[in-house]
Structures are given as C-alpha cells and as structure tokens.
Coordinates of C-alpha atoms in Angstrom, one line a residue:
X1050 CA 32.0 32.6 -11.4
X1051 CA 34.9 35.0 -12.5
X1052 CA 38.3 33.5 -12.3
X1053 CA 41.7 34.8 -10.8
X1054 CA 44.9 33.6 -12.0
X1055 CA 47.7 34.0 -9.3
X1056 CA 51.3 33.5 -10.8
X1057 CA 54.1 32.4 -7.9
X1058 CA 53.1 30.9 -5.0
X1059 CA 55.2 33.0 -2.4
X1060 CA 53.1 34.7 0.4
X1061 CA 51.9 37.8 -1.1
X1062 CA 50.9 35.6 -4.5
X1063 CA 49.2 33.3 -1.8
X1064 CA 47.4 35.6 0.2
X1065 CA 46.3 37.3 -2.4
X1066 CA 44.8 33.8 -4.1
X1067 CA 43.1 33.2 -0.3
X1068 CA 41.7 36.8 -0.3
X1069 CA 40.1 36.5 -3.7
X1070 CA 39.1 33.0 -3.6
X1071 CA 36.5 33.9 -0.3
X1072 CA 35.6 36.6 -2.3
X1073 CA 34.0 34.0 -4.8
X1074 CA 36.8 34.1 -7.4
X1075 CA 37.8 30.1 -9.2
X1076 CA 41.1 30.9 -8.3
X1077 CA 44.5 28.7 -9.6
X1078 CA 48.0 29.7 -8.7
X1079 CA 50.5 29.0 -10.9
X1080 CA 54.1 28.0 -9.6
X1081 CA 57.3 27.4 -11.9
X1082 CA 59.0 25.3 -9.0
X1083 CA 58.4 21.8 -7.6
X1084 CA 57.2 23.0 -4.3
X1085 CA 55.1 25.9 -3.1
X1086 CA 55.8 28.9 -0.8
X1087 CA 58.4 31.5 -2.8
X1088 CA 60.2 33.0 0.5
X1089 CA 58.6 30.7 2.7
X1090 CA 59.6 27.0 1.6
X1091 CA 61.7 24.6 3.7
X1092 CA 64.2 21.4 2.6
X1093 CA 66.3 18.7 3.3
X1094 CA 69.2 20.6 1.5
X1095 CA 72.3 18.8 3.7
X1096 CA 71.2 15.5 5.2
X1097 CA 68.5 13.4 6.2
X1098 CA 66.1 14.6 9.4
X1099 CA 68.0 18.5 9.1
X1100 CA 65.3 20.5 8.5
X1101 CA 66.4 24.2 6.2
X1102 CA 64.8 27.0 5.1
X1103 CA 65.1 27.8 1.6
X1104 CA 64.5 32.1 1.8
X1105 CA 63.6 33.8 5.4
X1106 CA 63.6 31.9 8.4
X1107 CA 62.7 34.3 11.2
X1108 CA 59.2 36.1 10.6
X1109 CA 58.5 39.3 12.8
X1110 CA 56.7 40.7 10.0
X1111 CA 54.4 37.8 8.9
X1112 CA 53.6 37.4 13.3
X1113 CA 52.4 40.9 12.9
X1114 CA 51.0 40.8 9.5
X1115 CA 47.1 42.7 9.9
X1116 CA 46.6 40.3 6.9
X1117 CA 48.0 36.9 8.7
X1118 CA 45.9 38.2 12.2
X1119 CA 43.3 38.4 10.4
X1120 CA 43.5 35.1 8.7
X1121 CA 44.4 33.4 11.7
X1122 CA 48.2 33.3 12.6
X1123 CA 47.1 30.1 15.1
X1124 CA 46.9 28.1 12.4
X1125 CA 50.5 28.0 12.7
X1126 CA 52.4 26.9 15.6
X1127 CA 54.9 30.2 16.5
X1128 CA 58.0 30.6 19.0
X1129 CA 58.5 33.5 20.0
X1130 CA 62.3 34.0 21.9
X1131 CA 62.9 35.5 25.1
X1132 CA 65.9 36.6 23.2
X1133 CA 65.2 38.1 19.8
X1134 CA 68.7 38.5 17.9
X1135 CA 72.2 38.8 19.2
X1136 CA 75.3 41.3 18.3
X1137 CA 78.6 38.9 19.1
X1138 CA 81.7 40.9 19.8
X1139 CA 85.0 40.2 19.6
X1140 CA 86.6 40.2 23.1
X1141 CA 83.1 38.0 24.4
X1142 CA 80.9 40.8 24.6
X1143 CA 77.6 41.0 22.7
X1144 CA 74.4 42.9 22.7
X1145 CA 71.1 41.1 23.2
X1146 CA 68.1 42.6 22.1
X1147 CA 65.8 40.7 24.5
X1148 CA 61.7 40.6 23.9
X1149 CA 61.4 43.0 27.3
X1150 CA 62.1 46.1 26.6
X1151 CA 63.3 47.3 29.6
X1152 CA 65.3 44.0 30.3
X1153 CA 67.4 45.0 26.9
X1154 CA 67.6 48.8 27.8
X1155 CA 68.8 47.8 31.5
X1156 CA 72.0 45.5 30.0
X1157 CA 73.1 48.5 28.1
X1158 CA 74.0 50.6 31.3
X1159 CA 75.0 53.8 29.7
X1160 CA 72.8 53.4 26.7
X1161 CA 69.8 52.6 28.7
X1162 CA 68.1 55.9 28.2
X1163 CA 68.8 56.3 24.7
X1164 CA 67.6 52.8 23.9
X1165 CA 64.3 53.0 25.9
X1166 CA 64.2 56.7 23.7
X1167 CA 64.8 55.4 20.5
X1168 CA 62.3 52.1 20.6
X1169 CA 60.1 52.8 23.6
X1170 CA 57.6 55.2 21.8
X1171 CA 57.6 53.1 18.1
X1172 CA 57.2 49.5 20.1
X1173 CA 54.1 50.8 22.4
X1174 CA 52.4 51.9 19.3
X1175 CA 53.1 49.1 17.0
X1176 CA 49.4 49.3 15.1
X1177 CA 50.5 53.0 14.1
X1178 CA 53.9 52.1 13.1
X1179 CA 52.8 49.1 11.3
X1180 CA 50.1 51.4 9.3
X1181 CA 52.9 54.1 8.3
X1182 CA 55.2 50.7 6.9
X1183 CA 52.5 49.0 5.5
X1184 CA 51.0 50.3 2.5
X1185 CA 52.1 53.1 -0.2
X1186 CA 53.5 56.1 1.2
X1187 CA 51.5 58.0 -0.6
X1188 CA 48.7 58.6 2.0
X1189 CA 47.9 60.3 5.3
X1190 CA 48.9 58.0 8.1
X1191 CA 46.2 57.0 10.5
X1192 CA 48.5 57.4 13.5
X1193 CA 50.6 60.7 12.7
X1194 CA 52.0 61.0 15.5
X1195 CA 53.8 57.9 15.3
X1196 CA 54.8 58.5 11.9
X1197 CA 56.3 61.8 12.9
X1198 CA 58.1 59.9 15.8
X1199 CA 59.1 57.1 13.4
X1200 CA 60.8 59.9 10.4
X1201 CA 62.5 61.4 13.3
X1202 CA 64.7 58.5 14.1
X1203 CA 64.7 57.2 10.7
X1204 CA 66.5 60.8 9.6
X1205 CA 68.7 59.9 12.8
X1206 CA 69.6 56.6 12.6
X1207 CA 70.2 57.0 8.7
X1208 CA 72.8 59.1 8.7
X1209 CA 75.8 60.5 10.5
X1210 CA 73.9 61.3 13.7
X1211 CA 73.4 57.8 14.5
X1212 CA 76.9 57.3 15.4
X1213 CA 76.4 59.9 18.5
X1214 CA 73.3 58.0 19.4
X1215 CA 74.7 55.1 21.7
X1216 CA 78.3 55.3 23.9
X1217 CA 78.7 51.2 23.9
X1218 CA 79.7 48.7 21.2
X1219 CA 77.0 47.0 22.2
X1220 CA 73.9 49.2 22.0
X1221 CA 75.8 50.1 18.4
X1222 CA 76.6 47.0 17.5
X1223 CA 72.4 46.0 18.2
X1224 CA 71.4 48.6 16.1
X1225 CA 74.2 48.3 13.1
X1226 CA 72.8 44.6 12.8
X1227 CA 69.3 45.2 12.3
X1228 CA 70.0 47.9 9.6
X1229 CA 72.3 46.2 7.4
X1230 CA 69.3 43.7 6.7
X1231 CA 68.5 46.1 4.0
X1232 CA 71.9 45.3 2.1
X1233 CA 72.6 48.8 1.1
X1234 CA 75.4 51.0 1.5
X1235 CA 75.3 52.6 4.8
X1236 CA 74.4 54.7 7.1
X1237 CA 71.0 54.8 4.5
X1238 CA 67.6 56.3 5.2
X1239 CA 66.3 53.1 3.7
X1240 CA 67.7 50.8 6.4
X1241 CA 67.3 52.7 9.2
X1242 CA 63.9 52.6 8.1
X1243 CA 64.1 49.2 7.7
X1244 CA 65.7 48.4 10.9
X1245 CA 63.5 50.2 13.0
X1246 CA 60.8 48.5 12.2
X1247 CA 62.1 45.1 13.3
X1248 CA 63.6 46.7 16.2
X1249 CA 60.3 47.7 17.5
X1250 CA 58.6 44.2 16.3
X1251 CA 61.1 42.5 18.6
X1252 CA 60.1 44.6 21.6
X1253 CA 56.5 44.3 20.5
X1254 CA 55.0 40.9 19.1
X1255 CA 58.7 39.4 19.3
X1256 CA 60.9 38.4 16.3
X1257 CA 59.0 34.8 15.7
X1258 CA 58.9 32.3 13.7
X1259 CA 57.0 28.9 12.6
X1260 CA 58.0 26.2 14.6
X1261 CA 59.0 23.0 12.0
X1262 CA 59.9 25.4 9.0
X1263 CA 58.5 28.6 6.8
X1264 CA 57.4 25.8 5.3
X1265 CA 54.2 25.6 7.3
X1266 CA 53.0 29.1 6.3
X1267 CA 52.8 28.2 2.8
X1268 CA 51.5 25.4 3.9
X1269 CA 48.4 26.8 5.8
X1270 CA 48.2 29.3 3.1
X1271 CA 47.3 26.7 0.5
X1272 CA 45.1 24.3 3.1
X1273 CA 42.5 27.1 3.3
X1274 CA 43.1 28.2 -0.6
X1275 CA 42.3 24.4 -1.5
X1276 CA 39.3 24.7 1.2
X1277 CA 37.7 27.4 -0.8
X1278 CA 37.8 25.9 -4.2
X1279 CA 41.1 27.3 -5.3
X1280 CA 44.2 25.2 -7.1
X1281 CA 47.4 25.1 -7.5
X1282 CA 49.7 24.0 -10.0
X1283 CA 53.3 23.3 -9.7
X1284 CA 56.1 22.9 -12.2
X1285 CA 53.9 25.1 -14.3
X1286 CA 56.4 28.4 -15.1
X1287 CA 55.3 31.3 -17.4
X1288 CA 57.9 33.4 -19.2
X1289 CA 55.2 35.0 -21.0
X1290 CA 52.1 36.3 -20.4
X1291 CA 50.8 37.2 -23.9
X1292 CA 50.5 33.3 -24.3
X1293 CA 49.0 32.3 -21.3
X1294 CA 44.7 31.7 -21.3
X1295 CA 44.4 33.7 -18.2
X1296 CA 41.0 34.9 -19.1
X1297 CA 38.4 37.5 -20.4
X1298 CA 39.1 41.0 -18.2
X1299 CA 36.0 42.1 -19.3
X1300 CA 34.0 39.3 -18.1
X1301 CA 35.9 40.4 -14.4
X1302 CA 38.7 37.8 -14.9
X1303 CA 41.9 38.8 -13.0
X1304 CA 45.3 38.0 -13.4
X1305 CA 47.7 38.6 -10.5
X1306 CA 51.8 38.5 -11.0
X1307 CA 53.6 37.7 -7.3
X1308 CA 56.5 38.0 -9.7
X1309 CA 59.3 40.6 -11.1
X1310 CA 56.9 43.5 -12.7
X1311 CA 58.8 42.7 -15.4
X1312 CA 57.0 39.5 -16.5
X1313 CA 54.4 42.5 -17.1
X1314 CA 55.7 43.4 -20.2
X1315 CA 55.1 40.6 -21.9
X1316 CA 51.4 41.3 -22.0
X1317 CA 49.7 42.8 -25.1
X1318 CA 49.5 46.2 -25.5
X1319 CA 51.5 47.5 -22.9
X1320 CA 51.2 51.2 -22.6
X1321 CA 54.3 52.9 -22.8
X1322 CA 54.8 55.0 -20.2
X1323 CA 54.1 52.4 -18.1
X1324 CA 56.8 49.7 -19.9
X1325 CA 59.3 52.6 -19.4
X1326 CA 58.7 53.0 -15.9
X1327 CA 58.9 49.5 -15.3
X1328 CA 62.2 49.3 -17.1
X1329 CA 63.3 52.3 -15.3
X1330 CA 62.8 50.2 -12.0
X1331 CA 66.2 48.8 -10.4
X1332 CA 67.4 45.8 -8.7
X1333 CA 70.2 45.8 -5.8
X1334 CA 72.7 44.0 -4.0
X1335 CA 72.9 40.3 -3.4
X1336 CA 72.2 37.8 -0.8
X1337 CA 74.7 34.8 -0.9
X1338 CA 73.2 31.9 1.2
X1339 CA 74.4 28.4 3.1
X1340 CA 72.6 25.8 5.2
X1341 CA 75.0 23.9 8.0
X1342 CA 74.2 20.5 9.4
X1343 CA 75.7 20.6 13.0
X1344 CA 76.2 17.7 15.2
X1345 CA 75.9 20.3 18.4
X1346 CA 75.1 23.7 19.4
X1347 CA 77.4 26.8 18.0
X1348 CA 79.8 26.9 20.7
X1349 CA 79.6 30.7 20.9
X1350 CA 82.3 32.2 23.4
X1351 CA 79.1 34.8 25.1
X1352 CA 77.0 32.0 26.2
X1353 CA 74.0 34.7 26.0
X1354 CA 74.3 34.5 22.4
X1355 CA 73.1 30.9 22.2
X1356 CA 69.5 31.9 23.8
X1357 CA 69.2 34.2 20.2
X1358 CA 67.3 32.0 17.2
X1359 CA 69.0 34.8 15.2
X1360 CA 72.5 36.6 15.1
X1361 CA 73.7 39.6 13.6
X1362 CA 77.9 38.7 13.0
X1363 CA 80.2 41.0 11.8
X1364 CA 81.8 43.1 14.9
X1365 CA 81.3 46.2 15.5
X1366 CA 79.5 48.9 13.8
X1367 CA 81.9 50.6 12.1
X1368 CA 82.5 47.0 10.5
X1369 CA 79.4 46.0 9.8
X1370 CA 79.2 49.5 7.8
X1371 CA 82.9 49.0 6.2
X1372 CA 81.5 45.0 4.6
X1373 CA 77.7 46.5 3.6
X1374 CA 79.8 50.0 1.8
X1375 CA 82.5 47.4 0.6
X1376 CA 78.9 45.5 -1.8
X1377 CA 77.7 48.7 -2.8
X1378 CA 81.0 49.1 -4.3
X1379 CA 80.8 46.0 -6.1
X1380 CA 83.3 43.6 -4.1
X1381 CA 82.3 41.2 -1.4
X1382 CA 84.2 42.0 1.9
X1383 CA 86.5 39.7 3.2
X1384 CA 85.1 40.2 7.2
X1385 CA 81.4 40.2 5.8
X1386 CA 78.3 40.9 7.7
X1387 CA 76.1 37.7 8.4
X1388 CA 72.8 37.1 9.0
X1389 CA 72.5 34.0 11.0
X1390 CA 69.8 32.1 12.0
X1391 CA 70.0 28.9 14.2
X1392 CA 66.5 27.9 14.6
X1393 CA 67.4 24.6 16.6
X1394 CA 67.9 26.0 20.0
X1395 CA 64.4 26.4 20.6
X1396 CA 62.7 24.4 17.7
X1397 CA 63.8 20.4 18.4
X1398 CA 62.4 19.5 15.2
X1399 CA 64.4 21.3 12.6
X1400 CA 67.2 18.5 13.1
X1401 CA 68.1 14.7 14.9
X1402 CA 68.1 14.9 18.8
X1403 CA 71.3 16.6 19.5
X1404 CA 71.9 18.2 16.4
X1405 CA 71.5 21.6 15.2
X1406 CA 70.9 23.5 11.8
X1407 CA 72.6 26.7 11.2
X1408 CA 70.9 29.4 8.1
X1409 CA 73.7 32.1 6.8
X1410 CA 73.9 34.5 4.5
X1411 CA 76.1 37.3 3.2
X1412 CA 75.3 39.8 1.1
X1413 CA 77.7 39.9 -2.4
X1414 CA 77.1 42.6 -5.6
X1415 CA 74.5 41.2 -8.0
X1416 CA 75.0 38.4 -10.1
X1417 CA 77.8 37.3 -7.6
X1418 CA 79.5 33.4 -8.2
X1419 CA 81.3 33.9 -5.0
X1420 CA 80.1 30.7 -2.5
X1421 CA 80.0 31.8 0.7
X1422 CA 80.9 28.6 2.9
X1423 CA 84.8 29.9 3.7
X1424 CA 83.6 33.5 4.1
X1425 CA 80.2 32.7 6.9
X1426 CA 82.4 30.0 8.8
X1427 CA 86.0 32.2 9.2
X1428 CA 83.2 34.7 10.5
X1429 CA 81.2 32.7 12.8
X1430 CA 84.8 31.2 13.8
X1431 CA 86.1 35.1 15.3
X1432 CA 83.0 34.5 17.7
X1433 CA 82.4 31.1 18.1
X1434 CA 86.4 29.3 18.0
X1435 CA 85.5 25.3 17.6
X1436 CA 82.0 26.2 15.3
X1437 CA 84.1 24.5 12.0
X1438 CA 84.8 21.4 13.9
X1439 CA 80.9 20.8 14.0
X1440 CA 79.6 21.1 10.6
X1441 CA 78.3 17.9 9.3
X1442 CA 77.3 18.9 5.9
X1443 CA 77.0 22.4 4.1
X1444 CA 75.0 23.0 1.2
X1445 CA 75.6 26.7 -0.5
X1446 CA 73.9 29.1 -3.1
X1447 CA 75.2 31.9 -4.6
X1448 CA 73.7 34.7 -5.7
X1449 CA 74.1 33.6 -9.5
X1450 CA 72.1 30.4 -8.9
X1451 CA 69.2 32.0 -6.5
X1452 CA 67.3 32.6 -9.9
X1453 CA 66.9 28.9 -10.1
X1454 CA 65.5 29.2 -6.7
X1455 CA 63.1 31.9 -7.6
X1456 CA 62.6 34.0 -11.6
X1457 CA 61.6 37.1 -9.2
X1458 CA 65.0 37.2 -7.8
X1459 CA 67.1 39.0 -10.3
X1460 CA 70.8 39.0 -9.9
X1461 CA 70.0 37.1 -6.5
X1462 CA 68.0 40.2 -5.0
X1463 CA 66.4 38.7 -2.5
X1464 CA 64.1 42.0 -1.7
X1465 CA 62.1 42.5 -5.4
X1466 CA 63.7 45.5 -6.2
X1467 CA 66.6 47.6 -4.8
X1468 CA 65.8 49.2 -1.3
X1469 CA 66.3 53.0 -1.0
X1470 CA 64.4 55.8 -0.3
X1471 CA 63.5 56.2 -3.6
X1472 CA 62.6 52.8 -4.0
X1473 CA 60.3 53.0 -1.1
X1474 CA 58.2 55.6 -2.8
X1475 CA 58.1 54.0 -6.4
X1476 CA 57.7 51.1 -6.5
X1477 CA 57.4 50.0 -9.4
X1478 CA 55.6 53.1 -10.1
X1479 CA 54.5 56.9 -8.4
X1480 CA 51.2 56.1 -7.3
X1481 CA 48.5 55.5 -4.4
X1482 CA 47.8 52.5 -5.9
X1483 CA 51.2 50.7 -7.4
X1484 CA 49.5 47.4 -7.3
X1485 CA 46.9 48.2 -10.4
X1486 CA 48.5 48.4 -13.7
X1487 CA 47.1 50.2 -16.5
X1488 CA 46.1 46.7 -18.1
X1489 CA 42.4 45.7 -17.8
X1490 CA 42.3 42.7 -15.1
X1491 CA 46.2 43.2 -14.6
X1492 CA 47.8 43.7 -10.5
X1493 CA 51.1 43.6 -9.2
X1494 CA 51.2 41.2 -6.1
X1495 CA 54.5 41.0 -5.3
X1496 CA 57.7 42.9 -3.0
X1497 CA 58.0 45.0 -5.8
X1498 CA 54.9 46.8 -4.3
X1499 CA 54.5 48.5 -1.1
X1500 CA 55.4 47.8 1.4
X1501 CA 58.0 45.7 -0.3
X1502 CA 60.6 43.2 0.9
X1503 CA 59.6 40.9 4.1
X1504 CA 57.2 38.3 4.7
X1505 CA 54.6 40.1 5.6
X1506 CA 51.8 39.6 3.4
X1507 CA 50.1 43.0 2.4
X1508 CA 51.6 43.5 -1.0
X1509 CA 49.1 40.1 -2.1
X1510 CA 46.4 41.8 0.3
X1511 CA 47.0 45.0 -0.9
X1512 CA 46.9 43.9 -4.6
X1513 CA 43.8 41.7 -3.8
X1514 CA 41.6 44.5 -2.7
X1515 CA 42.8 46.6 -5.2
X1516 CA 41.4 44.2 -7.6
X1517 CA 38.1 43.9 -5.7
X1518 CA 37.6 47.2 -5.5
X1519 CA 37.9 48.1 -9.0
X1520 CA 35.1 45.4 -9.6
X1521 CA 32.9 47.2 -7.2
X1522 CA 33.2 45.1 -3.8
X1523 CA 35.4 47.5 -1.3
X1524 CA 35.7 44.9 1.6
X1525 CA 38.3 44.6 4.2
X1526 CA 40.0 41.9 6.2
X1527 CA 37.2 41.3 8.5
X1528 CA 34.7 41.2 5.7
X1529 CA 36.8 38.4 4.2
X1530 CA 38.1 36.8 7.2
X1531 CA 35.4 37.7 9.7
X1532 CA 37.8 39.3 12.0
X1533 CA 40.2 42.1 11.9
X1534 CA 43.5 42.9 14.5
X1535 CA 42.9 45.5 16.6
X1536 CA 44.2 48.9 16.0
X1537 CA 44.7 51.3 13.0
X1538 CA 45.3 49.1 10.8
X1539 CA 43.4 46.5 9.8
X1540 CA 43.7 46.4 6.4
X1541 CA 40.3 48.5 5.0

C-alpha cells in the first residue's frame, strides 16, 4: 500500500488526507499544534462554557464546497440565517443582506434594481460561478456565460465605477463590507472578486455555518479519515522536510504540504526556477483578532442587525475604504473596518443560557503588535452604545502572535498569500496545475493554491487528484465519495 503524508491538518490538508486515503493510500497527517483543524478549530479562549472560534467562523464557502457536497456536508449540523450579514450605520440605519433575494433588493428602495442586477444573474447560477472561482484560472470555464457575467461586475465593482452603482448608504455600505474581507487596498479587482462571490453565496446556499463550532468540521473530517485507516499526529511540527521519512516517490509515496510553499524549499534538490518562484511569492496584510464573553446580546441600536450571525462595522463606504487604504499603507486606522461575528443569536450552545460570544477582527499591516480590544469595542460602541458594559472576558491575538496559532500564517496573513489579481493567477506559480511541484511525489495542498483563501476545501481536493492522477487513477468526487453535487462542477 503506498503511503501519503499530509502536513497540517486544516481543511484543505484534511480533505486532501480523506480523498487519498479512499483511494487506498496509508495515509498520516501531521499537525505542529495540540489540536486539529488549521482554520477550522474552536476553544474556550475567555471563560468556562463560551464556546470561540479560533480562524473563520461563518462558512458560505465550505456549505457550498463541490468537495464537502460530495463528502456529505450532513455530517455536520449547519444554520443557515434568514439574515446573512448586516451593514450598521451611524444614525440607526443599516443594510441587511437577507438569504431572499428579493426580500434584500425590496429594503433597498431606490437600489432595488441595481441590487437584483448586480446578484440576481451570479446567485441563480451558483454551480457556474462556483466553477469559474474554484480551480486555477488558467482553463476554459464550463459555464462562460456566467464567467463573462461575473468579470463584468468584478471590473465594476473593483474600481471607480462601483461608487455610481448604488444611490443609498445602505446598498453601498452592503457591498463595501463584503469586499474589504479581502484586506487589500481598495476599490481592488481582487475583492470585488472576492466579494461577489460571498454575495451571491448568501442569496444562494446562505452564509452558514456549523452549529457548536468550526470545530466540528475538522472534526468529521478526521472521523471518516480515522474510518479509512488514516492517522493523525498532533504536536508533531516539521520545519524541515529534507529530514522527515516521508517515503520512497518512486514506490508512489506522496507527500502533501497544507502549509506555506515555503516549507517546500527545504526539500532536496529543489529546482531553481521553481525556489525562485516560490520566493518571489508575497504575503499581505494582517488580521488582528479577539474573542468577547458577553453576559447578553449586543445591544445594537438597528434591532435588524441582531437577526445577522455576522456584521460588517465600519460606516459607510467611503470609510470602510479610508481604514482598508489606511493598512495598505502600513498604519492601522483608528475607525477600522470589523468583521464581526456573533454566532450566539442563533446557535445556544456556543455560550451559558443567556450569554453570548462575540468573534472580531481588524485587519493591521503585517507583523502588527497592535491588540485590537480598544480599537473593535470603541467601533462596535458608535453602533451598539452599552456593548462595553457587557463584556465578561476578552481574550486577543495580534497579528504578531497568529504564527503561534498557525506556521502557514506569515506575518499574521490569514489568507496564504497576499490577494490580488496577480495573486489569483499565480499562485504560487503560472500554471494549470499549481498544486504539482516539480518534485517527484511533492503537492501543494494549501490556500496558497487555487482557489486560495476560504474554507472551502478544493485546494486539498484539487491537490489530491492532482496526485492521483499523476499515478494513473483520474477519479472524481463521485468516484471517491459515491456522489457528486449537481451542476458544472463537481470536481472531475
């Protein structure tokens, strides 16, 4: 029986160690920290009973992941919100981006057309848009149509035009929110691209996520890995590969890195074009994160706002775009943009009865010592007056530390790899195939690959069939998993 070493257990590293282990490979997964699950782990980083997520803690992607379809996404108990995120503004306005599409478009008024133009055609052909998004870009597109739709809006929405797009602060505010989760400067083609996508998810299969923690998609991950003969070993980092008895490539022995390409180079004979390249490959911005222990809901002044797990706070556009511009100039903005999630209000378990947890972030220039506590609650504060008084407990990690957290995340990126255009294309390297690296047995399995950042799963599936194929067995999801989603793309 060949074997397949997987190193990191995040979700790509982990559905890439499922994929190869039902194709007959003794697979082990290496993991340098206590626990397993990379982006997807959850703690008790405050106080007894709060449940926290440790990386992501909402999950469009994953819920519409061809690779987690395939593998059975029941396996993991999902809520999805009427209301997918929320755009607070100051004077008790805010934007909510609602699962029904037409329910969103209609509370726009004046931006109703536009919004139904903009998301309409990408949310009721979701298969083709997640085709274009997720793989290398370096192919034809099943769906072209879509993709030509999709470019359209992303040339729109990523640069000047998208301030003529929408006449209300909210309808801008909705769309500035979703954008800046690319932390780059903006407007950028890279996060409109970005952006759109999870727009269209959350009109689509909704903006879900795993009821009792990302926890439990590592979790069922692992169960089936374990149920197929594979292991995994914890507390077990590798700094270099040239040391490590991953075995023979010539006896189809595979070793799989959900890692920085980086660790790459410290394999034997590494050609040097390809070292160069890899070198040549650049990390971004920051994310800057705390956890909250409430004793009681965020008393947000729109009462709307509460129905959203997830919340987009930083005003209006123009602002959200002064505090992402302000981090690609190196300084951290003192009215930043922050991601909030407060799974709680639909998921009783993540806390004692009564209780809440709150997940922020802000994102800070790389390398950043900067805690974020002041900066997330004066923030939260301009929308929700009274949210200070709540906190409990508060447990913080700047980007300096986040390396602790996870080797892959250098400087505290939390996306693999900076996330332009550029980026987008090559990454780590030009080719149709970026996952195979010009080392016998070698793959890259990790958001440093298409499609990159996002829990979503293909860059291990991607990087798993890569491998497969090269050892002459071309399967697909279904093969594997004995069903495929529906649709263009189902992972072949």
């Amino acid at each position: 029986m060949p074997r397949a070493t997987v190193i990191g257990s995040g979700p790509n590293g982990l559905a890439a160690a499922v994929s190869l282990a039902r194709a007959g490979y003794a697979v082990e997964v290496l993991e340098a920290a206590p626990t397993i699950g990379g982006g997807v782990r959850s703690a008790a980083s405050t106080l007894p009973g709060f449940v926290h997520d440790v990386c992501s803690a909402v999950h469009p992607a994953a819920y519409s992941s061809p690779f987690l379809r395939a593998f059975g996404r029941d396996r993991v108990e999902w809520i999805i919100p009427e209301a997918a995120y929320a755009h607070p503004l100051d004077d008790g306005r805010a934007g909510i981006a609602w699962h029904d599409l037409e329910r969103t478009a209609d509370a726009l008024g004046p931006d109703a057309r536009a919004w139904r133009a903009l998301l309409r055609p990408l949310s009721t052909h979701i298969e083709g848009l997640l085709d274009v998004t997720g793989g290398s870009l370096l192919r034809i597109p099943r769906d072209p149509v879509t993709a030509v739709r999709y470019g359209l809006r992303v040339l729109e929405q990523g640069s000047m035009m998208a301030r003529s797009t929408f006449r209300t602060a909210e309808a801008a505010g909705l769309v500035a929110g979703v954008v800046a989760h690319a932390n780059t400067a903006l407007p950028a083609l890279s996060g409109a691209a970005a952006g759109l996508l999870l727009m269209a998810q959350a009109h689509a299969g909704g903006w879900a996520y795993p009821r009792g923690g990302a926890q439990r998609i590592a979790d069922a991950l692992a169960d089936d890995l374990r149920a197929h003969g594979g292991a995994i070993r914890t507390d077990a980092p590798v700094a270099d590969l040239s040391a490590l008895d991953w075995g023979d490539p010539h006896r189809g022995d595979l070793l799989l890195l959900n890692t920085t390409p980086r660790l790459a180079l410290t394999l034997r004979d590494v050609p040097a074009r390809y070292a160069s390249a890899i070198r040549a490959y650049r990390y971004g911005p920051a994310a800057a994160k705390v956890d909250f222990a409430l004793d009681g809901p965020v008393p947000w002044t729109n009462r709307e706002v509460a129905l959203a797990p997830t919340v987009h706070v930083g005003g209006t556009r123009e602002e959200v775009w002064a505090s992402e511009n302000a981090v690609a100039q190196g300084r951290v903005s003192e009215r930043p943009y922050v991601l909030v999630a407060q799974p709680s209000v639909l998921d009783d378990s993540r806390a004692p009865a009564g209780k809440q947890t709150l997940w922020a972030y802000i994102h800070v220039p790389a390398n950043s010592d900067a805690d974020p506590t002041e900066l997330v609650v004066r923030q939260i504060e301009r929308f929700a007056p009274g949210f200070r008084n709540r906190i409990l407990a508060s447990h913080a990690v700047p980007a300096r530390e986040r390396v602790h957290l996870n080797p892959a995340e250098i400087g505290g990126d939390i996306f693999g790899g900076s996330f332009t255009i550029r980026q987008a294309v090559v990454r780590p390297v030009l080719s149709p195939a970026p996952w195979r690296t010009p080392m016998p047995g070698v793959y890259l399995a990790s958001a440093a690959t298409p499609p990159g950042p996002g829990v979503n799963f293909q860059a291990g599936w991607h990087a798993a069939r890569t491998a497969l194929a090269d050892a002459g067995e071309r399967v697909g999801l279904g093969d594997l998993f004995g069903s495929a989603p529906a649709g263009p793309n189902h992972g072949d």
